[in-house]
Amino acid sequence: MRRIGIMGGSFNPVHIGHLMLSEWARSEAGLDEVWLIPAGMPYMKASGQLLPGRERLHMTELAIAENTGLRCLDIEISRAGDTYSYETLEQLNRDYPECEFFFILGADCLFAMENWRHPERLFASCTVIAASRGDIPMDRLQEKRVDLEHRYGGKIELLPFLNLSISSTIIRERIRKGFSVRYMVPDKVLEYMEEKGFYREKEK
Ligand code: ATP
Ligand code: MG
């Protein structure tokens, strides 16, 4: 079986936190590849400033172009309507029976998962790898892991990660205020965002 990591998210825009976590998880969890899957219209988020899927996908492709261990998939943005992670993972299992899937997420998402649609189906389709993020202490992650595993019968691996307080929200805010985001995103992504004038307007 090939071991494939899946990173979902809005990638609005993709940033070094996403890239570093993908690469970190790939090597630490012994994954053959990590596939980044930009979301269509995430139902949990207000849609102000959410760029069209094809633009977020394009920036993600620019960001990973030189890393053969990372791929980018358009399966969520090409699907109409809301996107649910369990549907994506079930589809991946059907389409790639030779692969075993590991769903990589940051700690914030571990705490949000119980409100996602059909967490039990997501857990049945993959192993979850939850990376530390921000200042949520490891023992709280450990507690949440036990709780979720009991409730949904899934498997969660905790992945200690660097404490990187970068987020797409911070990047959008900085651009709106006219501050530099150089080095927070790969140069190619920066150039594309500048050329297109992304995120300059106030969030709705
Ligand atoms: P936003 O601020 O718009 O919510 P974001 O930076 O949180 O953007 P998302 O696209 O929402 O990025 O996140 C995709 C995935 O990457 C999520 O699982 C999230 O937890 C994880 N992630 C993003 N940034 C980090 C980070 N700095 N450290 C650890 N995980 C991260
Ligand atoms: Mg987020």
mmCIF file of C-alpha atoms and ligand atoms in Angstrom:
data_model
loop_
_atom_site.group_PDB
_atom_site.id
_atom_site.type_symbol
_atom_site.label_atom_id
_atom_site.label_comp_id
_atom_site.label_asym_id
_atom_site.label_seq_id
_atom_site.Cartn_x
_atom_site.Cartn_y
_atom_site.Cartn_z
ATOM 1 C CA MET A 1 0.000 0.000 0.000
ATOM 2 C CA ARG A 2 1.211 3.496 -0.756
ATOM 3 C CA ARG A 3 0.932 5.806 2.215
ATOM 4 C CA ILE A 4 -0.620 9.108 1.172
ATOM 5 C CA GLY A 5 -1.083 12.188 3.346
ATOM 6 C CA ILE A 6 -4.020 14.463 2.601
ATOM 7 C CA MET A 7 -3.988 18.142 3.527
ATOM 8 C CA GLY A 8 -7.341 19.833 3.143
ATOM 9 C CA GLY A 9 -7.980 23.490 3.696
ATOM 10 C CA SER A 10 -9.089 26.649 2.029
ATOM 11 C CA PHE A 11 -5.507 27.627 1.142
ATOM 12 C CA ASN A 12 -6.618 31.251 0.884
ATOM 13 C CA PRO A 13 -3.709 31.654 0.253
ATOM 14 C CA VAL A 14 -1.349 28.714 0.704
ATOM 15 C CA HIS A 15 1.544 29.650 3.030
ATOM 16 C CA ILE A 16 4.760 28.225 4.462
ATOM 17 C CA GLY A 17 2.849 26.736 7.429
ATOM 18 C CA HIS A 18 0.949 24.451 5.037
ATOM 19 C CA LEU A 19 4.111 23.575 3.131
ATOM 20 C CA MET A 20 6.267 22.964 6.188
ATOM 21 C CA LEU A 21 3.565 20.820 7.796
ATOM 22 C CA SER A 22 3.125 18.765 4.600
ATOM 23 C CA GLU A 23 6.833 18.080 4.371
ATOM 24 C CA TRP A 24 7.201 17.518 8.124
ATOM 25 C CA ALA A 25 4.368 14.978 8.181
ATOM 26 C CA ARG A 26 5.621 13.296 5.020
ATOM 27 C CA SER A 27 8.976 12.524 6.552
ATOM 28 C CA GLU A 28 7.892 11.902 10.158
ATOM 29 C CA ALA A 29 4.985 9.620 9.277
ATOM 30 C CA GLY A 30 6.845 7.883 6.452
ATOM 31 C CA LEU A 31 4.371 8.972 3.777
ATOM 32 C CA ASP A 32 5.141 8.442 0.112
ATOM 33 C CA GLU A 33 3.417 11.656 -0.909
ATOM 34 C CA VAL A 34 1.224 14.395 0.477
ATOM 35 C CA TRP A 35 -1.679 15.639 -1.621
ATOM 36 C CA LEU A 36 -2.985 19.146 -0.989
ATOM 37 C CA ILE A 37 -6.668 19.568 -1.725
ATOM 38 C CA PRO A 38 -8.041 23.117 -1.766
ATOM 39 C CA ALA A 39 -11.662 23.200 -0.630
ATOM 40 C CA GLY A 40 -14.558 24.365 -2.780
ATOM 41 C CA MET A 41 -16.717 26.561 -0.627
ATOM 42 C CA PRO A 42 -16.024 25.462 2.966
ATOM 43 C CA TYR A 43 -19.394 25.533 4.698
ATOM 44 C CA MET A 44 -17.859 26.438 8.079
ATOM 45 C CA LYS A 45 -16.329 29.704 6.871
ATOM 46 C CA ALA A 46 -17.727 33.086 6.026
ATOM 47 C CA SER A 47 -17.005 33.522 2.351
ATOM 48 C CA GLY A 48 -15.766 37.145 2.398
ATOM 49 C CA GLN A 49 -12.412 37.302 0.610
ATOM 50 C CA LEU A 50 -12.478 33.630 -0.267
ATOM 51 C CA LEU A 51 -10.951 33.557 -3.718
ATOM 52 C CA PRO A 52 -12.424 31.271 -6.392
ATOM 53 C CA GLY A 53 -11.235 27.690 -6.109
ATOM 54 C CA ARG A 54 -9.251 27.801 -9.325
ATOM 55 C CA GLU A 55 -7.162 30.728 -8.046
ATOM 56 C CA ARG A 56 -6.438 29.022 -4.717
ATOM 57 C CA LEU A 57 -5.607 25.838 -6.601
ATOM 58 C CA HIS A 58 -3.278 27.725 -8.952
ATOM 59 C CA MET A 59 -1.394 29.343 -6.062
ATOM 60 C CA THR A 60 -1.070 25.937 -4.393
ATOM 61 C CA GLU A 61 0.294 24.442 -7.619
ATOM 62 C CA LEU A 62 2.832 27.254 -7.885
ATOM 63 C CA ALA A 63 3.859 26.644 -4.274
ATOM 64 C CA ILE A 64 4.568 22.914 -4.630
ATOM 65 C CA ALA A 65 5.825 22.776 -8.224
ATOM 66 C CA GLU A 66 9.385 21.921 -7.284
ATOM 67 C CA ASN A 67 8.641 19.243 -4.703
ATOM 68 C CA THR A 68 7.989 15.826 -6.265
ATOM 69 C CA GLY A 69 6.685 14.541 -2.910
ATOM 70 C CA LEU A 70 3.765 16.966 -2.947
ATOM 71 C CA ARG A 71 0.780 17.036 -5.297
ATOM 72 C CA CYS A 72 -2.248 19.183 -5.629
ATOM 73 C CA LEU A 73 -5.725 17.835 -6.449
ATOM 74 C CA ASP A 74 -8.712 19.740 -7.828
ATOM 75 C CA ILE A 75 -11.343 17.206 -6.712
ATOM 76 C CA GLU A 76 -13.001 19.497 -4.174
ATOM 77 C CA ILE A 77 -13.037 22.704 -6.172
ATOM 78 C CA SER A 78 -14.436 20.888 -9.192
ATOM 79 C CA ARG A 79 -17.364 19.560 -7.166
ATOM 80 C CA ALA A 80 -20.415 21.802 -6.914
ATOM 81 C CA GLY A 81 -21.678 23.016 -3.541
ATOM 82 C CA ASP A 82 -20.392 22.364 -0.044
ATOM 83 C CA THR A 83 -17.370 20.203 0.530
ATOM 84 C CA TYR A 84 -17.232 17.606 3.273
ATOM 85 C CA SER A 85 -13.963 15.930 4.176
ATOM 86 C CA TYR A 86 -15.580 12.523 4.660
ATOM 87 C CA GLU A 87 -16.856 12.568 1.066
ATOM 88 C CA THR A 88 -13.411 13.402 -0.231
ATOM 89 C CA LEU A 89 -11.739 10.636 1.775
ATOM 90 C CA GLU A 90 -14.384 8.099 0.753
ATOM 91 C CA GLN A 91 -13.907 9.084 -2.876
ATOM 92 C CA LEU A 92 -10.125 8.809 -2.602
ATOM 93 C CA ASN A 93 -10.449 5.321 -1.118
ATOM 94 C CA ARG A 94 -12.657 4.295 -4.045
ATOM 95 C CA ASP A 95 -10.430 5.874 -6.680
ATOM 96 C CA TYR A 96 -7.091 4.744 -5.252
ATOM 97 C CA PRO A 97 -7.592 1.290 -3.692
ATOM 98 C CA GLU A 98 -3.814 0.783 -3.637
ATOM 99 C CA CYS A 99 -3.377 3.706 -1.232
ATOM 100 C CA GLU A 100 -3.759 4.114 2.511
ATOM 101 C CA PHE A 101 -4.751 7.654 3.524
ATOM 102 C CA PHE A 102 -3.581 9.859 6.385
ATOM 103 C CA PHE A 103 -5.562 13.036 6.911
ATOM 104 C CA ILE A 104 -3.207 15.727 8.173
ATOM 105 C CA LEU A 105 -4.667 18.616 10.111
ATOM 106 C CA GLY A 106 -3.625 21.321 12.542
ATOM 107 C CA ALA A 107 -4.717 21.202 16.191
ATOM 108 C CA ASP A 108 -7.430 23.817 15.627
ATOM 109 C CA CYS A 109 -9.173 21.376 13.310
ATOM 110 C CA LEU A 110 -8.919 18.524 15.828
ATOM 111 C CA PHE A 111 -11.133 20.625 18.102
ATOM 112 C CA ALA A 112 -13.562 21.460 15.306
ATOM 113 C CA MET A 113 -13.956 17.967 13.852
ATOM 114 C CA GLU A 114 -16.862 16.850 15.986
ATOM 115 C CA ASN A 115 -18.923 19.559 14.309
ATOM 116 C CA TRP A 116 -17.990 18.376 10.853
ATOM 117 C CA ARG A 117 -20.403 16.306 8.807
ATOM 118 C CA HIS A 118 -20.121 12.557 9.612
ATOM 119 C CA PRO A 119 -16.856 12.414 11.562
ATOM 120 C CA GLU A 120 -17.345 8.647 11.973
ATOM 121 C CA ARG A 121 -17.201 8.197 8.199
ATOM 122 C CA LEU A 122 -14.088 10.325 7.969
ATOM 123 C CA PHE A 123 -12.409 8.240 10.696
ATOM 124 C CA ALA A 124 -13.416 5.051 8.888
ATOM 125 C CA SER A 125 -11.650 6.272 5.741
ATOM 126 C CA CYS A 126 -8.276 7.359 7.087
ATOM 127 C CA THR A 127 -5.901 7.735 9.992
ATOM 128 C CA VAL A 128 -5.904 11.300 11.288
ATOM 129 C CA ILE A 129 -2.575 12.987 11.918
ATOM 130 C CA ALA A 130 -3.061 16.018 14.151
ATOM 131 C CA ALA A 131 -0.189 18.491 14.291
ATOM 132 C CA SER A 132 0.299 20.901 17.152
ATOM 133 C CA ARG A 133 -0.575 24.458 16.236
ATOM 134 C CA GLY A 134 -0.281 27.681 18.197
ATOM 135 C CA ASP A 135 -0.340 27.445 21.956
ATOM 136 C CA ILE A 136 -2.678 24.483 22.478
ATOM 137 C CA PRO A 137 -0.692 22.292 24.920
ATOM 138 C CA MET A 138 0.100 18.691 24.007
ATOM 139 C CA ASP A 139 -1.835 17.266 26.985
ATOM 140 C CA ARG A 140 -5.030 18.952 25.760
ATOM 141 C CA LEU A 141 -4.449 17.397 22.353
ATOM 142 C CA GLN A 142 -3.884 14.045 24.025
ATOM 143 C CA GLU A 143 -7.206 14.381 25.906
ATOM 144 C CA LYS A 144 -9.052 15.316 22.733
ATOM 145 C CA ARG A 145 -7.477 12.430 20.884
ATOM 146 C CA VAL A 146 -8.710 9.885 23.456
ATOM 147 C CA ASP A 147 -12.167 11.473 23.490
ATOM 148 C CA LEU A 148 -12.542 11.433 19.695
ATOM 149 C CA GLU A 149 -11.151 7.925 19.335
ATOM 150 C CA HIS A 150 -13.679 6.632 21.870
ATOM 151 C CA ARG A 151 -16.555 8.454 20.314
ATOM 152 C CA TYR A 152 -15.905 7.677 16.692
ATOM 153 C CA GLY A 153 -13.733 4.580 16.800
ATOM 154 C CA GLY A 154 -11.034 6.201 14.719
ATOM 155 C CA LYS A 155 -7.288 6.401 14.925
ATOM 156 C CA ILE A 156 -5.511 9.673 15.610
ATOM 157 C CA GLU A 157 -1.762 10.190 15.706
ATOM 158 C CA LEU A 158 -0.438 13.326 17.335
ATOM 159 C CA LEU A 159 2.407 15.027 15.550
ATOM 160 C CA PRO A 160 4.504 17.527 17.486
ATOM 161 C CA PHE A 161 5.146 20.358 15.034
ATOM 162 C CA LEU A 162 6.889 23.715 15.165
ATOM 163 C CA ASN A 163 4.927 26.449 16.818
ATOM 164 C CA LEU A 164 4.267 28.520 13.719
ATOM 165 C CA SER A 165 1.696 31.197 14.326
ATOM 166 C CA ILE A 166 1.337 31.984 10.641
ATOM 167 C CA SER A 167 -2.128 31.804 9.084
ATOM 168 C CA SER A 168 -3.832 32.804 5.855
ATOM 169 C CA THR A 169 -5.892 35.272 7.881
ATOM 170 C CA ILE A 170 -2.735 37.111 8.978
ATOM 171 C CA ILE A 171 -1.490 37.171 5.390
ATOM 172 C CA ARG A 172 -4.766 38.593 4.045
ATOM 173 C CA GLU A 173 -4.782 41.252 6.758
ATOM 174 C CA ARG A 174 -1.214 42.270 6.069
ATOM 175 C CA ILE A 175 -1.849 42.601 2.348
ATOM 176 C CA ARG A 176 -4.954 44.666 3.008
ATOM 177 C CA LYS A 177 -2.903 47.019 5.183
ATOM 178 C CA GLY A 178 -0.181 47.230 2.543
ATOM 179 C CA PHE A 179 2.449 45.310 4.544
ATOM 180 C CA SER A 180 4.875 42.821 3.061
ATOM 181 C CA VAL A 181 4.164 39.092 3.197
ATOM 182 C CA ARG A 182 7.409 38.143 1.497
ATOM 183 C CA TYR A 183 8.768 34.820 2.827
ATOM 184 C CA MET A 184 5.384 33.980 4.343
ATOM 185 C CA VAL A 185 4.436 32.509 0.966
ATOM 186 C CA PRO A 186 6.745 31.199 -1.782
ATOM 187 C CA ASP A 187 8.032 33.901 -4.169
ATOM 188 C CA LYS A 188 5.992 32.529 -7.083
ATOM 189 C CA VAL A 189 2.802 32.802 -5.040
ATOM 190 C CA LEU A 190 3.723 36.313 -3.941
ATOM 191 C CA GLU A 191 4.290 37.403 -7.543
ATOM 192 C CA TYR A 192 0.983 35.943 -8.650
ATOM 193 C CA MET A 193 -0.948 37.565 -5.797
ATOM 194 C CA GLU A 194 0.637 40.931 -6.580
ATOM 195 C CA GLU A 195 -0.030 40.631 -10.286
ATOM 196 C CA LYS A 196 -3.691 39.856 -9.593
ATOM 197 C CA GLY A 197 -4.090 42.330 -6.747
ATOM 198 C CA PHE A 198 -5.517 39.673 -4.419
ATOM 199 C CA TYR A 199 -6.701 40.514 -0.877
ATOM 200 C CA ARG A 200 -6.270 44.274 -1.188
ATOM 201 C CA GLU A 201 -9.896 45.028 -0.443
ATOM 202 C CA LYS A 202 -11.418 45.045 3.005
ATOM 203 C CA GLU A 203 -12.917 41.696 4.158
ATOM 204 C CA LYS A 204 -16.707 41.650 3.981
HETATM 205 P P1 ATP B 1 -7.337 30.781 7.743
HETATM 206 O O1 ATP B 1 -6.614 31.742 8.611
HETATM 207 O O2 ATP B 1 -7.975 31.381 6.528
HETATM 208 O O3 ATP B 1 -8.251 29.840 8.500
HETATM 209 P P2 ATP B 1 -5.219 28.815 7.816
HETATM 210 O O4 ATP B 1 -3.871 29.396 7.861
HETATM 211 O O5 ATP B 1 -5.827 28.286 9.087
HETATM 212 O O6 ATP B 1 -6.197 29.841 7.102
HETATM 213 P P3 ATP B 1 -6.384 26.660 6.362
HETATM 214 O O7 ATP B 1 -6.449 26.604 4.859
HETATM 215 O O8 ATP B 1 -7.602 27.006 7.127
HETATM 216 O O9 ATP B 1 -5.188 27.676 6.730
HETATM 217 O O10 ATP B 1 -5.773 25.337 6.953
HETATM 218 C C1 ATP B 1 -5.510 24.163 6.271
HETATM 219 C C2 ATP B 1 -4.878 23.159 7.243
HETATM 220 O O11 ATP B 1 -3.564 23.601 7.608
HETATM 221 C C3 ATP B 1 -5.645 23.032 8.578
HETATM 222 O O12 ATP B 1 -5.589 21.668 8.982
HETATM 223 C C4 ATP B 1 -4.839 23.897 9.523
HETATM 224 O O13 ATP B 1 -4.976 23.488 10.865
HETATM 225 C C5 ATP B 1 -3.418 23.674 9.017
HETATM 226 N N1 ATP B 1 -2.512 24.786 9.314
HETATM 227 C C6 ATP B 1 -2.507 26.005 8.741
HETATM 228 N N2 ATP B 1 -1.544 26.767 9.261
HETATM 229 C C7 ATP B 1 -0.922 26.025 10.203
HETATM 230 C C8 ATP B 1 0.163 26.270 11.116
HETATM 231 N N3 ATP B 1 0.764 27.456 11.159
HETATM 232 N N4 ATP B 1 0.550 25.264 11.955
HETATM 233 C C9 ATP B 1 -0.097 24.065 11.905
HETATM 234 N N5 ATP B 1 -1.115 23.766 11.073
HETATM 235 C C10 ATP B 1 -1.538 24.733 10.230
HETATM 236 MG MG MG B 2 -7.886 27.866 9.241
#
